[in-house]
Amino acid sequence: MPLKQIKKKVSIDLNIRALQINNLQKEMDVLILWKQRTKAIDTKVQRLGPDKPMAIFDEKFQMKTAIDWDNIRGKFAKKQSILAVFTKDRSRLLGEADFDLGKYANDATAQKDRLMLRNCDKDPEAFIEIYIKAKTLEESTTPQRNRNSLAQSGRSAHYATSLSLAAIEEKNSEFDQREEYENQ
């Protein structure tokens, strides 16, 4: 009997910190588009040029998505996402960076990462710097029996209360980490 595929809802907090492209011949206004299947979010426009190869975006985004959960390995499966760098009017793609949401969902800590741009003809070393945190929102998308039952045993009632407190503590620790990161 095949295992039923389980999906878990995950909240992704993404801070697009900076973009670096060297070897530009002239100034240009650029933006970064975060694409996940049918969803897309873009940054404000920033300027790059020969004298300014790095643009600081420091923009925070949040996206909720469902990611396949592998019960056998006890971790999230791969789920690709893309950051695409465009000129201001979106007429020209300057490069793209792929990243795996499953990788970040498997680690409960906030992470700083440098994503190399592919297909960037101006600079093969071009990159986007991100800060990312993923948090599981619920156990699974499969329905739970007796979810609102008044006839809960003492143990399951205690377990539910413990889960609520853990979520509150997690939220506070996430805020503390973000505040600590922003003060660096």
Tab-separated table of C-alpha atoms in Angstrom:
chain	number	residue	atom	x	y	z
A	1	MET	CA	0.000	0.000	0.000
A	2	PRO	CA	1.638	3.310	-1.088
A	3	LEU	CA	2.170	6.046	1.482
A	4	LYS	CA	-0.166	9.009	1.246
A	5	GLN	CA	1.679	12.209	0.365
A	6	ILE	CA	1.507	14.715	3.211
A	7	LYS	CA	1.846	18.451	2.697
A	8	LYS	CA	2.640	20.867	5.487
A	9	LYS	CA	1.922	24.574	5.422
A	10	VAL	CA	5.021	26.679	5.867
A	11	SER	CA	5.440	30.411	6.340
A	12	ILE	CA	8.553	31.762	4.613
A	13	ASP	CA	10.000	35.081	5.808
A	14	LEU	CA	12.430	36.345	3.185
A	15	ASN	CA	14.583	39.436	3.510
A	16	ILE	CA	16.183	40.354	0.187
A	17	ARG	CA	19.249	42.146	1.510
A	18	ALA	CA	21.414	43.066	-1.466
A	19	LEU	CA	22.313	42.468	-5.098
A	20	GLN	CA	25.815	42.672	-6.513
A	21	ILE	CA	26.649	42.799	-10.228
A	22	ASN	CA	30.127	43.955	-11.263
A	23	ASN	CA	31.342	45.011	-14.732
A	24	LEU	CA	28.334	47.189	-15.610
A	25	GLN	CA	29.118	49.742	-18.332
A	26	LYS	CA	26.358	52.197	-17.378
A	27	GLU	CA	23.924	52.897	-14.565
A	28	MET	CA	20.650	50.995	-14.571
A	29	ASP	CA	17.608	50.695	-12.353
A	30	VAL	CA	16.811	47.128	-11.301
A	31	LEU	CA	14.292	45.179	-9.245
A	32	ILE	CA	14.132	41.631	-7.912
A	33	LEU	CA	11.071	39.451	-8.444
A	34	TRP	CA	10.431	36.485	-6.112
A	35	LYS	CA	8.523	33.858	-8.102
A	36	GLN	CA	6.860	30.790	-6.617
A	37	ARG	CA	4.589	29.054	-9.156
A	38	THR	CA	1.668	31.481	-9.652
A	39	LYS	CA	2.723	33.855	-6.862
A	40	ALA	CA	5.149	36.731	-7.365
A	41	ILE	CA	6.360	39.642	-5.243
A	42	ASP	CA	8.781	42.331	-6.385
A	43	THR	CA	11.118	44.748	-4.632
A	44	LYS	CA	11.383	48.485	-4.990
A	45	VAL	CA	13.689	49.716	-7.732
A	46	GLN	CA	17.371	50.265	-6.900
A	47	ARG	CA	20.238	51.664	-8.979
A	48	LEU	CA	23.386	49.777	-9.987
A	49	GLY	CA	26.282	51.055	-12.057
A	50	PRO	CA	30.029	51.028	-12.747
A	51	ASP	CA	30.716	52.975	-9.528
A	52	LYS	CA	27.993	51.222	-7.510
A	53	PRO	CA	28.045	47.440	-8.135
A	54	MET	CA	25.992	46.665	-5.004
A	55	ALA	CA	22.390	47.725	-4.390
A	56	ILE	CA	20.968	47.432	-0.867
A	57	PHE	CA	17.302	46.394	-0.925
A	58	ASP	CA	16.714	45.214	2.669
A	59	GLU	CA	13.077	44.348	1.894
A	60	LYS	CA	11.097	41.794	3.869
A	61	PHE	CA	8.472	39.521	2.356
A	62	GLN	CA	6.331	36.692	3.646
A	63	MET	CA	4.808	33.881	1.628
A	64	LYS	CA	2.759	30.916	2.811
A	65	THR	CA	3.071	27.705	0.837
A	66	ALA	CA	2.496	23.954	1.164
A	67	ILE	CA	5.608	21.773	0.958
A	68	ASP	CA	5.648	17.978	0.617
A	69	TRP	CA	6.708	16.210	3.815
A	70	ASP	CA	8.712	12.979	3.584
A	71	ASN	CA	7.587	10.792	6.520
A	72	ILE	CA	10.357	8.265	5.940
A	73	ARG	CA	13.228	10.771	6.065
A	74	GLY	CA	11.454	13.111	8.485
A	75	LYS	CA	12.091	16.227	6.428
A	76	PHE	CA	10.647	18.473	3.746
A	77	ALA	CA	11.074	17.616	0.070
A	78	LYS	CA	12.601	20.074	-2.392
A	79	LYS	CA	10.449	22.970	-3.582
A	80	GLN	CA	12.167	25.316	-5.998
A	81	SER	CA	11.670	29.062	-5.925
A	82	ILE	CA	13.267	31.784	-8.067
A	83	LEU	CA	14.604	35.294	-7.521
A	84	ALA	CA	14.814	37.045	-10.896
A	85	VAL	CA	16.670	40.324	-11.485
A	86	PHE	CA	15.070	42.611	-14.071
A	87	THR	CA	15.598	46.102	-15.372
A	88	LYS	CA	13.098	48.613	-13.967
A	89	ASP	CA	10.606	48.212	-16.825
A	90	ARG	CA	11.035	44.397	-16.769
A	91	SER	CA	12.096	44.445	-20.412
A	92	ARG	CA	15.390	42.664	-19.698
A	93	LEU	CA	16.228	39.755	-17.413
A	94	LEU	CA	19.708	40.256	-15.925
A	95	GLY	CA	19.903	36.893	-14.145
A	96	GLU	CA	18.113	34.423	-11.886
A	97	ALA	CA	18.896	32.627	-8.647
A	98	ASP	CA	17.223	29.354	-7.696
A	99	PHE	CA	16.713	28.349	-4.100
A	100	ASP	CA	15.049	25.435	-2.355
A	101	LEU	CA	12.296	26.340	0.126
A	102	GLY	CA	12.415	22.771	1.490
A	103	LYS	CA	16.058	23.259	2.516
A	104	TYR	CA	15.167	26.277	4.650
A	105	ALA	CA	11.984	24.652	6.023
A	106	ASN	CA	14.131	21.778	7.338
A	107	ASP	CA	16.135	24.175	9.510
A	108	ALA	CA	14.226	26.069	12.202
A	109	THR	CA	16.881	28.777	12.468
A	110	ALA	CA	17.052	31.976	10.461
A	111	GLN	CA	19.778	31.769	7.815
A	112	LYS	CA	21.836	34.213	5.804
A	113	ASP	CA	22.633	32.966	2.307
A	114	ARG	CA	24.304	34.148	-0.880
A	115	LEU	CA	22.546	32.977	-4.051
A	116	MET	CA	24.636	33.056	-7.219
A	117	LEU	CA	22.914	34.460	-10.308
A	118	ARG	CA	22.810	32.209	-13.345
A	119	ASN	CA	22.641	33.567	-16.892
A	120	CYS	CA	24.139	36.900	-15.825
A	121	ASP	CA	26.291	37.829	-18.824
A	122	LYS	CA	27.725	40.950	-17.112
A	123	ASP	CA	29.201	39.143	-14.098
A	124	PRO	CA	29.569	35.366	-13.568
A	125	GLU	CA	30.140	36.086	-9.832
A	126	ALA	CA	26.931	38.148	-9.397
A	127	PHE	CA	24.797	37.269	-6.372
A	128	ILE	CA	21.761	38.100	-4.267
A	129	GLU	CA	22.182	38.120	-0.500
A	130	ILE	CA	19.166	36.917	1.478
A	131	TYR	CA	18.151	36.293	5.064
A	132	ILE	CA	15.468	33.597	5.333
A	133	LYS	CA	13.404	31.874	8.030
A	134	ALA	CA	10.817	29.147	7.475
A	135	LYS	CA	8.271	28.083	10.065
A	136	THR	CA	5.814	25.185	9.901
A	137	LEU	CA	2.287	26.482	10.506
A	138	GLU	CA	0.542	23.173	11.186
A	139	GLU	CA	1.284	19.477	11.314
A	140	SER	CA	-0.350	18.492	8.013
A	141	THR	CA	-3.160	19.303	5.614
A	142	THR	CA	-4.923	16.027	6.411
A	143	PRO	CA	-8.066	16.514	8.561
A	144	GLN	CA	-7.744	15.777	12.271
A	145	ARG	CA	-10.376	13.718	14.057
A	146	ASN	CA	-11.986	15.041	17.248
A	147	ARG	CA	-10.312	18.396	16.738
A	148	ASN	CA	-12.966	20.348	18.650
A	149	SER	CA	-14.244	17.526	20.822
A	150	LEU	CA	-15.186	18.431	24.400
A	151	ALA	CA	-14.464	14.857	25.458
A	152	GLN	CA	-10.680	15.242	25.244
A	153	SER	CA	-8.645	13.195	27.649
A	154	GLY	CA	-6.574	15.094	30.197
A	155	ARG	CA	-3.396	14.110	28.380
A	156	SER	CA	-4.545	15.352	24.956
A	157	ALA	CA	-5.867	18.603	26.473
A	158	HIS	CA	-2.457	19.141	28.115
A	159	TYR	CA	-0.741	18.302	24.800
A	160	ALA	CA	-2.871	20.882	22.929
A	161	THR	CA	-2.028	23.524	25.546
A	162	SER	CA	1.672	22.666	25.274
A	163	LEU	CA	1.501	23.110	21.499
A	164	SER	CA	-0.073	26.552	21.877
A	165	LEU	CA	2.617	27.656	24.307
A	166	ALA	CA	5.356	26.271	22.073
A	167	ALA	CA	4.001	28.320	19.185
A	168	ILE	CA	4.040	31.459	21.317
A	169	GLU	CA	7.586	30.765	22.477
A	170	GLU	CA	8.678	30.094	18.896
A	171	LYS	CA	7.163	33.373	17.772
A	172	ASN	CA	8.974	35.270	20.510
A	173	SER	CA	12.279	33.601	19.750
A	174	GLU	CA	11.862	34.363	16.038
A	175	PHE	CA	11.301	38.038	16.875
A	176	ASP	CA	14.350	38.048	19.134
A	177	GLN	CA	16.465	36.528	16.346
A	178	ARG	CA	15.197	39.053	13.804
A	179	GLU	CA	15.821	41.957	16.195
A	180	GLU	CA	19.298	40.621	16.981
A	181	TYR	CA	20.033	40.257	13.239
A	182	GLU	CA	18.818	43.782	12.421
A	183	ASN	CA	20.986	45.274	15.182
A	184	GLN	CA	24.177	43.750	13.736
